[in-house]
Amino acid sequence: MDALAPGEYKRYAITADGISPRARQGHPNTVFTVTSDEHTETGRIEDEDAANRIAQHEKRMRKIETMKPEMRMPEWYGPKNAPITLMGWGATRHAIREAVDLLNADGVKANALHFIDIYPLDEARLEKELAKAQHLIDIEGNYTAQLAQVVRVYTGRAVDDKILKYNGRPFSGVEIANTVKIRMKHAAPRVAKISHNGHGGNAKKTSKRKVHA
Amino acid sequence: MIDVKVMPEFKLTPKSYEGEREVTWCPGCGDFGILNAVKQSLAQLQIPPYQAYFVSGIGCGSKLPDYVHSNGFLGLHGRSLPMAQGAKLANHDLKVIVTVGDGDAYGIGAGHFVHALRRNSDITMIVEDNKVYALTKGQYSPTSTKGWVASTTPDGAIEIEFNPVVMAIAGGATFVARTFSGDPKHMAATFAKAIQHKGFALVDVLQSCVVYNLVNTVEWYRPRVYKLDDDASYNPRDYNTAMAKAHEWGDRIPIGVLYVEEGRPTYEDQVKALEKGALVKQPLGGYSKATWDEFRASMM
C-alpha cells in the first residue's frame, strides 16, 4: 500500500552540502519519523552507534559551510573611506545612522558598519569588510561589547574604541555623535586605545566643539 | 456504548504498522502490549500508515513511534502536545496520536496538558502511565503514590498523586478513558474509540514497569480493574457521574470510557484559515516574491 518500505526513505541522508532532501510527512509515498535524539539516516533513534553519530554530526556541520556564502555581510552607511567607522547591530541601527549624519554635517567624516547576520560567520569575507574601517568604534547596548568580542574571536580584528550603554535606555543619535566627538578629541592618531568607562558624554558642554579627527 | 466502526473490507493488519527496528524495552515491559494494541486499533480503523502521525517526547513510552511504521515526531521532553497540536493545525487530514509516559504528560508537560484539554484539538493522547520515571531509573513521577520511596524520595514522596482522569474531565477534555496494559483487547478497543472521537481524547493506560515499579504490577491491577464498558447503566455522557467514577481508586479501579462529550467543535473547526482545507495543501498566502522582498526591506 505504501510506495516505500519501512525504513526506506532517508530523511537524514548523508549529503555533500549537509542538506538532506525533505519530504512532507503525510505524503502517501513516504512514511518516516523525525527524532530529537541522535538518529539514523532514516530518522530512527540511533542505538549506540558512534560511526552513525560522527556521520550525522559532520553532515549537520557541513550545513554551516553551505550557509556561509549566503550570509549577509554588514552594511555600510555614509561616506566611503571615512577615518571613523561606527560598528553596531540590531536596534542601534537608526541611532548610529543619525549619528553618522550629525558627525558628517559637523565636518567629522564618519561612516557606519551595521551587522545583520552574525552566525554562521564568514570570516574571510568579514575580514575584507573590516579592513576598510580605520578607527573602528563599537556601539553597543550591553556591558561586555558582545559584537566586538565575536568580531575579535573570529577575525582577530580588535575595535579601537567602544561606546557601551547599559542603563536600560536606548541610544540617541545626538548622544552617539557627541560621545564620538569627545573620544576622538582625546584619541591619539589611529593606533592608541582609549581606556574609558563606557558612559556617554556631556552633550551640553561638547556639542558645539569641532573634533580634529 | 460507543461502537467502533470497523471497515467492511479489511485490508490493513497490525503487521502493516510494524517498524523495521529492534524494540529496546525491557523484557516484560507493559509498553509491548501498548505498542501491539496501538497497531491493532489502527488496523481496526483501517488508517493507512501515512495518514497517522505519532508525536512523543522523551522516555520509555515516548520511544513507541520509533517502533511503528508510520509518521512520527519524537520531540523534546514534555513538549509532545504543542507539537501534536501544531501538526494537526498544519495538516488536519492526519490522525494525530500522542504516545508519552506519565512523566512527560503530567510532569514536564503539565502546563501544555491543561491547555490542550480546553483547546479540544482533534488529537488522541495515550499516556503510558507506570507511575514512575523509568528511563531515568525510577524517580517518583506525578502519578506515584504518596509515600513512594525512590532514589529522589528516600523518605517517601511528600506530594499526593496526580489524578489525570479527574484533571482531564475538569479541564475540558471531550473524551477521557482509562485502560490496562494487561488487557490487550480492551486497550485496542479503547484506543480505537479514542482515535475515532472528534476532539481531544485522553487514554490513561495503567501500565506495569517490571524494573522500577514492583507495587503496581499486572498482578496488582488485574483483580482491581473492572470494565465500565460492561455496565449498561453507566452513562459516560453525564459529567457528575463521570467525575465520581474518575475519583474511584484502590480496591476497585474502573477502566473503559469514563467521560464523553460529543458535538463540541474542535479547535481546528474554529480556525478560519482551515475552512478551505488542510493548511499544508493550501497555496502560500498569494504573496509574490517582490511583495515579500518589499516587506523584508521595510523591516530592515
mmCIF file of C-alpha atoms in Angstrom, chain A residues 17-212:
data_model
loop_
_atom_site.group_PDB
_atom_site.id
_atom_site.type_symbol
_atom_site.label_atom_id
_atom_site.label_comp_id
_atom_site.label_asym_id
_atom_site.label_seq_id
_atom_site.Cartn_x
_atom_site.Cartn_y
_atom_site.Cartn_z
ATOM 1 C CA ASP A 17 26.356 20.006 1.339
ATOM 2 C CA GLY A 18 24.821 18.708 4.568
ATOM 3 C CA ILE A 19 21.248 19.278 3.421
ATOM 4 C CA SER A 20 19.052 16.183 3.191
ATOM 5 C CA PRO A 21 16.101 16.283 0.783
ATOM 6 C CA ARG A 22 12.941 16.700 2.811
ATOM 7 C CA ALA A 23 9.573 15.150 2.132
ATOM 8 C CA ARG A 24 6.488 16.313 3.952
ATOM 9 C CA GLN A 25 5.074 13.932 6.484
ATOM 10 C CA GLY A 26 1.623 12.816 5.469
ATOM 11 C CA HIS A 27 2.553 12.089 1.850
ATOM 12 C CA PRO A 28 1.188 8.720 0.713
ATOM 13 C CA ASN A 29 4.550 7.550 -0.608
ATOM 14 C CA THR A 30 6.761 8.367 2.343
ATOM 15 C CA VAL A 31 6.361 7.366 5.927
ATOM 16 C CA PHE A 32 9.071 8.364 8.357
ATOM 17 C CA THR A 33 9.871 9.634 11.829
ATOM 18 C CA VAL A 34 11.956 12.588 12.911
ATOM 19 C CA THR A 35 13.827 12.450 16.168
ATOM 20 C CA SER A 36 15.308 14.923 18.621
ATOM 21 C CA ASP A 37 17.684 12.199 19.746
ATOM 22 C CA GLU A 38 20.675 11.311 17.538
ATOM 23 C CA HIS A 39 19.173 9.478 14.610
ATOM 24 C CA THR A 40 19.975 7.243 11.703
ATOM 25 C CA GLU A 41 19.600 8.346 8.089
ATOM 26 C CA THR A 42 16.009 7.107 8.226
ATOM 27 C CA GLY A 43 15.158 9.158 11.309
ATOM 28 C CA ARG A 44 15.151 6.330 13.806
ATOM 29 C CA ILE A 45 16.802 6.643 17.224
ATOM 30 C CA GLU A 46 20.449 5.619 16.994
ATOM 31 C CA ASP A 47 21.348 2.706 19.214
ATOM 32 C CA GLU A 48 24.855 3.412 20.465
ATOM 33 C CA ASP A 49 26.458 3.559 17.016
ATOM 34 C CA ALA A 50 29.348 6.019 17.213
ATOM 35 C CA ALA A 51 30.056 5.837 13.470
ATOM 36 C CA ASN A 52 26.487 6.960 12.774
ATOM 37 C CA ARG A 53 26.838 9.777 15.279
ATOM 38 C CA ILE A 54 30.016 11.025 13.608
ATOM 39 C CA ALA A 55 28.482 10.849 10.132
ATOM 40 C CA GLN A 56 25.302 12.682 11.198
ATOM 41 C CA HIS A 57 27.162 15.314 13.178
ATOM 42 C CA GLU A 58 29.566 16.022 10.328
ATOM 43 C CA LYS A 59 26.624 16.251 7.944
ATOM 44 C CA ARG A 60 24.947 18.858 10.159
ATOM 45 C CA MET A 61 28.142 20.854 10.497
ATOM 46 C CA ARG A 62 28.626 20.861 6.701
ATOM 47 C CA LYS A 63 25.413 22.888 6.542
ATOM 48 C CA ILE A 64 27.284 25.712 8.251
ATOM 49 C CA GLU A 65 29.798 25.856 5.403
ATOM 50 C CA THR A 66 26.943 25.660 2.898
ATOM 51 C CA MET A 67 25.249 28.602 4.569
ATOM 52 C CA LYS A 68 28.267 30.889 4.816
ATOM 53 C CA PRO A 69 28.209 32.267 1.259
ATOM 54 C CA GLU A 70 24.529 33.111 1.758
ATOM 55 C CA MET A 71 25.106 35.177 4.872
ATOM 56 C CA ARG A 72 24.642 38.916 4.506
ATOM 57 C CA MET A 73 27.740 40.995 5.189
ATOM 58 C CA PRO A 74 27.391 44.026 7.443
ATOM 59 C CA GLU A 75 26.001 47.014 5.538
ATOM 60 C CA TRP A 76 27.864 50.291 5.094
ATOM 61 C CA TYR A 77 26.282 53.674 5.620
ATOM 62 C CA GLY A 78 27.866 57.053 4.981
ATOM 63 C CA PRO A 79 30.934 58.174 3.013
ATOM 64 C CA LYS A 80 33.496 55.618 1.896
ATOM 65 C CA ASN A 81 36.995 55.623 3.407
ATOM 66 C CA ALA A 82 35.936 57.704 6.376
ATOM 67 C CA PRO A 83 38.559 57.849 9.147
ATOM 68 C CA ILE A 84 35.923 56.839 11.732
ATOM 69 C CA THR A 85 33.636 53.787 11.473
ATOM 70 C CA LEU A 86 30.825 53.150 13.949
ATOM 71 C CA MET A 87 30.088 49.447 14.291
ATOM 72 C CA GLY A 88 26.779 48.149 15.597
ATOM 73 C CA TRP A 89 23.995 45.614 15.348
ATOM 74 C CA GLY A 90 20.276 45.378 15.963
ATOM 75 C CA ALA A 91 18.247 48.238 17.352
ATOM 76 C CA THR A 92 21.112 50.762 17.434
ATOM 77 C CA ARG A 93 20.989 50.899 13.643
ATOM 78 C CA HIS A 94 18.971 54.092 13.277
ATOM 79 C CA ALA A 95 20.647 55.937 16.158
ATOM 80 C CA ILE A 96 24.036 55.139 14.596
ATOM 81 C CA ARG A 97 22.866 56.335 11.182
ATOM 82 C CA GLU A 98 21.647 59.562 12.734
ATOM 83 C CA ALA A 99 24.990 59.959 14.494
ATOM 84 C CA VAL A 100 26.842 59.462 11.194
ATOM 85 C CA ASP A 101 24.721 62.167 9.570
ATOM 86 C CA LEU A 102 25.277 64.549 12.506
ATOM 87 C CA LEU A 103 29.030 63.951 12.531
ATOM 88 C CA ASN A 104 29.425 64.481 8.798
ATOM 89 C CA ALA A 105 27.293 67.628 8.993
ATOM 90 C CA ASP A 106 29.674 68.866 11.683
ATOM 91 C CA GLY A 107 32.653 68.100 9.486
ATOM 92 C CA VAL A 108 33.677 64.905 11.255
ATOM 93 C CA LYS A 109 33.915 62.350 8.498
ATOM 94 C CA ALA A 110 32.442 59.043 9.695
ATOM 95 C CA ASN A 111 30.536 56.062 8.397
ATOM 96 C CA ALA A 112 28.775 53.039 9.915
ATOM 97 C CA LEU A 113 29.044 49.288 9.615
ATOM 98 C CA HIS A 114 25.844 47.589 10.697
ATOM 99 C CA PHE A 115 25.691 43.836 11.253
ATOM 100 C CA ILE A 116 22.560 41.986 10.122
ATOM 101 C CA ASP A 117 23.555 38.316 10.074
ATOM 102 C CA ILE A 118 26.099 37.179 12.639
ATOM 103 C CA TYR A 119 26.240 33.365 12.552
ATOM 104 C CA PRO A 120 27.455 31.417 10.763
ATOM 105 C CA LEU A 121 30.140 34.000 10.441
ATOM 106 C CA ASP A 122 32.002 34.101 7.130
ATOM 107 C CA GLU A 123 35.436 35.075 8.475
ATOM 108 C CA ALA A 124 37.145 35.577 5.107
ATOM 109 C CA ARG A 125 34.534 37.952 3.708
ATOM 110 C CA LEU A 126 34.139 39.766 7.014
ATOM 111 C CA GLU A 127 37.867 40.416 7.325
ATOM 112 C CA LYS A 128 37.766 42.201 3.953
ATOM 113 C CA GLU A 129 34.916 44.425 5.099
ATOM 114 C CA LEU A 130 36.617 45.218 8.393
ATOM 115 C CA ALA A 131 39.837 46.105 6.578
ATOM 116 C CA LYS A 132 38.004 49.094 5.085
ATOM 117 C CA ALA A 133 37.474 50.542 8.563
ATOM 118 C CA GLN A 134 40.178 52.793 10.000
ATOM 119 C CA HIS A 135 39.303 53.921 13.549
ATOM 120 C CA LEU A 136 36.662 51.347 14.464
ATOM 121 C CA ILE A 137 34.276 52.303 17.281
ATOM 122 C CA ASP A 138 31.918 49.687 18.659
ATOM 123 C CA ILE A 139 28.489 50.995 19.707
ATOM 124 C CA GLU A 140 26.517 48.511 21.784
ATOM 125 C CA GLY A 141 23.709 48.441 24.296
ATOM 126 C CA ASN A 142 25.353 45.957 26.633
ATOM 127 C CA TYR A 143 28.161 45.884 29.201
ATOM 128 C CA THR A 144 30.508 43.360 27.606
ATOM 129 C CA ALA A 145 30.654 44.532 23.967
ATOM 130 C CA GLN A 146 29.312 41.247 22.678
ATOM 131 C CA LEU A 147 29.652 42.032 18.985
ATOM 132 C CA ALA A 148 33.191 43.341 19.401
ATOM 133 C CA GLN A 149 34.084 40.103 21.157
ATOM 134 C CA VAL A 150 32.628 37.977 18.357
ATOM 135 C CA VAL A 151 34.449 40.026 15.733
ATOM 136 C CA ARG A 152 37.723 39.693 17.634
ATOM 137 C CA VAL A 153 37.313 35.946 18.173
ATOM 138 C CA TYR A 154 36.536 35.176 14.539
ATOM 139 C CA THR A 155 38.629 37.712 12.653
ATOM 140 C CA GLY A 156 41.294 38.875 15.111
ATOM 141 C CA ARG A 157 40.281 42.483 14.463
ATOM 142 C CA ALA A 158 40.078 44.439 17.707
ATOM 143 C CA VAL A 159 37.946 47.559 17.811
ATOM 144 C CA ASP A 160 39.772 50.798 18.535
ATOM 145 C CA ASP A 161 37.168 52.113 20.916
ATOM 146 C CA LYS A 162 33.845 51.159 22.453
ATOM 147 C CA ILE A 163 30.813 53.183 23.406
ATOM 148 C CA LEU A 164 28.701 50.998 25.633
ATOM 149 C CA LYS A 165 25.412 51.837 27.265
ATOM 150 C CA TYR A 166 23.640 49.643 29.775
ATOM 151 C CA ASN A 167 21.284 51.824 31.755
ATOM 152 C CA GLY A 168 18.284 50.168 30.113
ATOM 153 C CA ARG A 169 17.601 53.077 27.772
ATOM 154 C CA PRO A 170 18.165 53.246 24.027
ATOM 155 C CA PHE A 171 20.920 55.253 22.359
ATOM 156 C CA SER A 172 20.083 58.507 20.642
ATOM 157 C CA GLY A 173 21.894 59.780 17.556
ATOM 158 C CA VAL A 174 22.962 63.013 19.297
ATOM 159 C CA GLU A 175 24.332 61.058 22.234
ATOM 160 C CA ILE A 176 26.460 58.824 19.999
ATOM 161 C CA ALA A 177 27.686 61.751 17.880
ATOM 162 C CA ASN A 178 28.692 63.766 20.934
ATOM 163 C CA THR A 179 30.418 60.843 22.611
ATOM 164 C CA VAL A 180 32.348 60.099 19.423
ATOM 165 C CA LYS A 181 33.491 63.713 19.273
ATOM 166 C CA ILE A 182 34.743 63.614 22.883
ATOM 167 C CA ARG A 183 36.511 60.316 22.352
ATOM 168 C CA MET A 184 38.135 61.465 19.116
ATOM 169 C CA LYS A 185 39.336 64.674 20.760
ATOM 170 C CA HIS A 186 41.378 62.557 23.147
ATOM 171 C CA ALA A 187 42.279 59.849 20.698
ATOM 172 C CA ALA A 188 45.856 59.654 19.566
ATOM 173 C CA PRO A 189 46.042 59.281 15.796
ATOM 174 C CA ARG A 190 44.756 55.816 14.856
ATOM 175 C CA VAL A 191 46.641 53.258 16.907
ATOM 176 C CA ALA A 192 46.187 54.249 20.534
ATOM 177 C CA LYS A 193 43.460 52.549 22.526
ATOM 178 C CA ILE A 194 41.437 54.618 24.890
ATOM 179 C CA SER A 195 40.592 53.459 28.314
ATOM 180 C CA HIS A 196 37.166 54.646 29.361
ATOM 181 C CA ASN A 197 34.215 53.661 31.443
ATOM 182 C CA GLY A 198 31.715 53.305 28.643
ATOM 183 C CA HIS A 199 29.338 56.108 29.597
ATOM 184 C CA GLY A 200 28.110 58.762 27.242
ATOM 185 C CA GLY A 201 29.490 62.311 27.147
ATOM 186 C CA ASN A 202 28.004 65.527 28.427
ATOM 187 C CA ALA A 203 26.002 66.764 25.481
ATOM 188 C CA LYS A 204 25.585 70.394 26.594
ATOM 189 C CA LYS A 205 29.229 71.140 27.055
ATOM 190 C CA THR A 206 30.593 69.445 23.975
ATOM 191 C CA SER A 207 28.007 69.682 21.247
ATOM 192 C CA LYS A 208 29.473 72.739 19.546
ATOM 193 C CA ARG A 209 33.105 71.676 19.617
ATOM 194 C CA LYS A 210 34.868 70.622 16.490
ATOM 195 C CA VAL A 211 36.786 67.407 16.639
ATOM 196 C CA HIS A 212 40.170 67.036 14.997
#
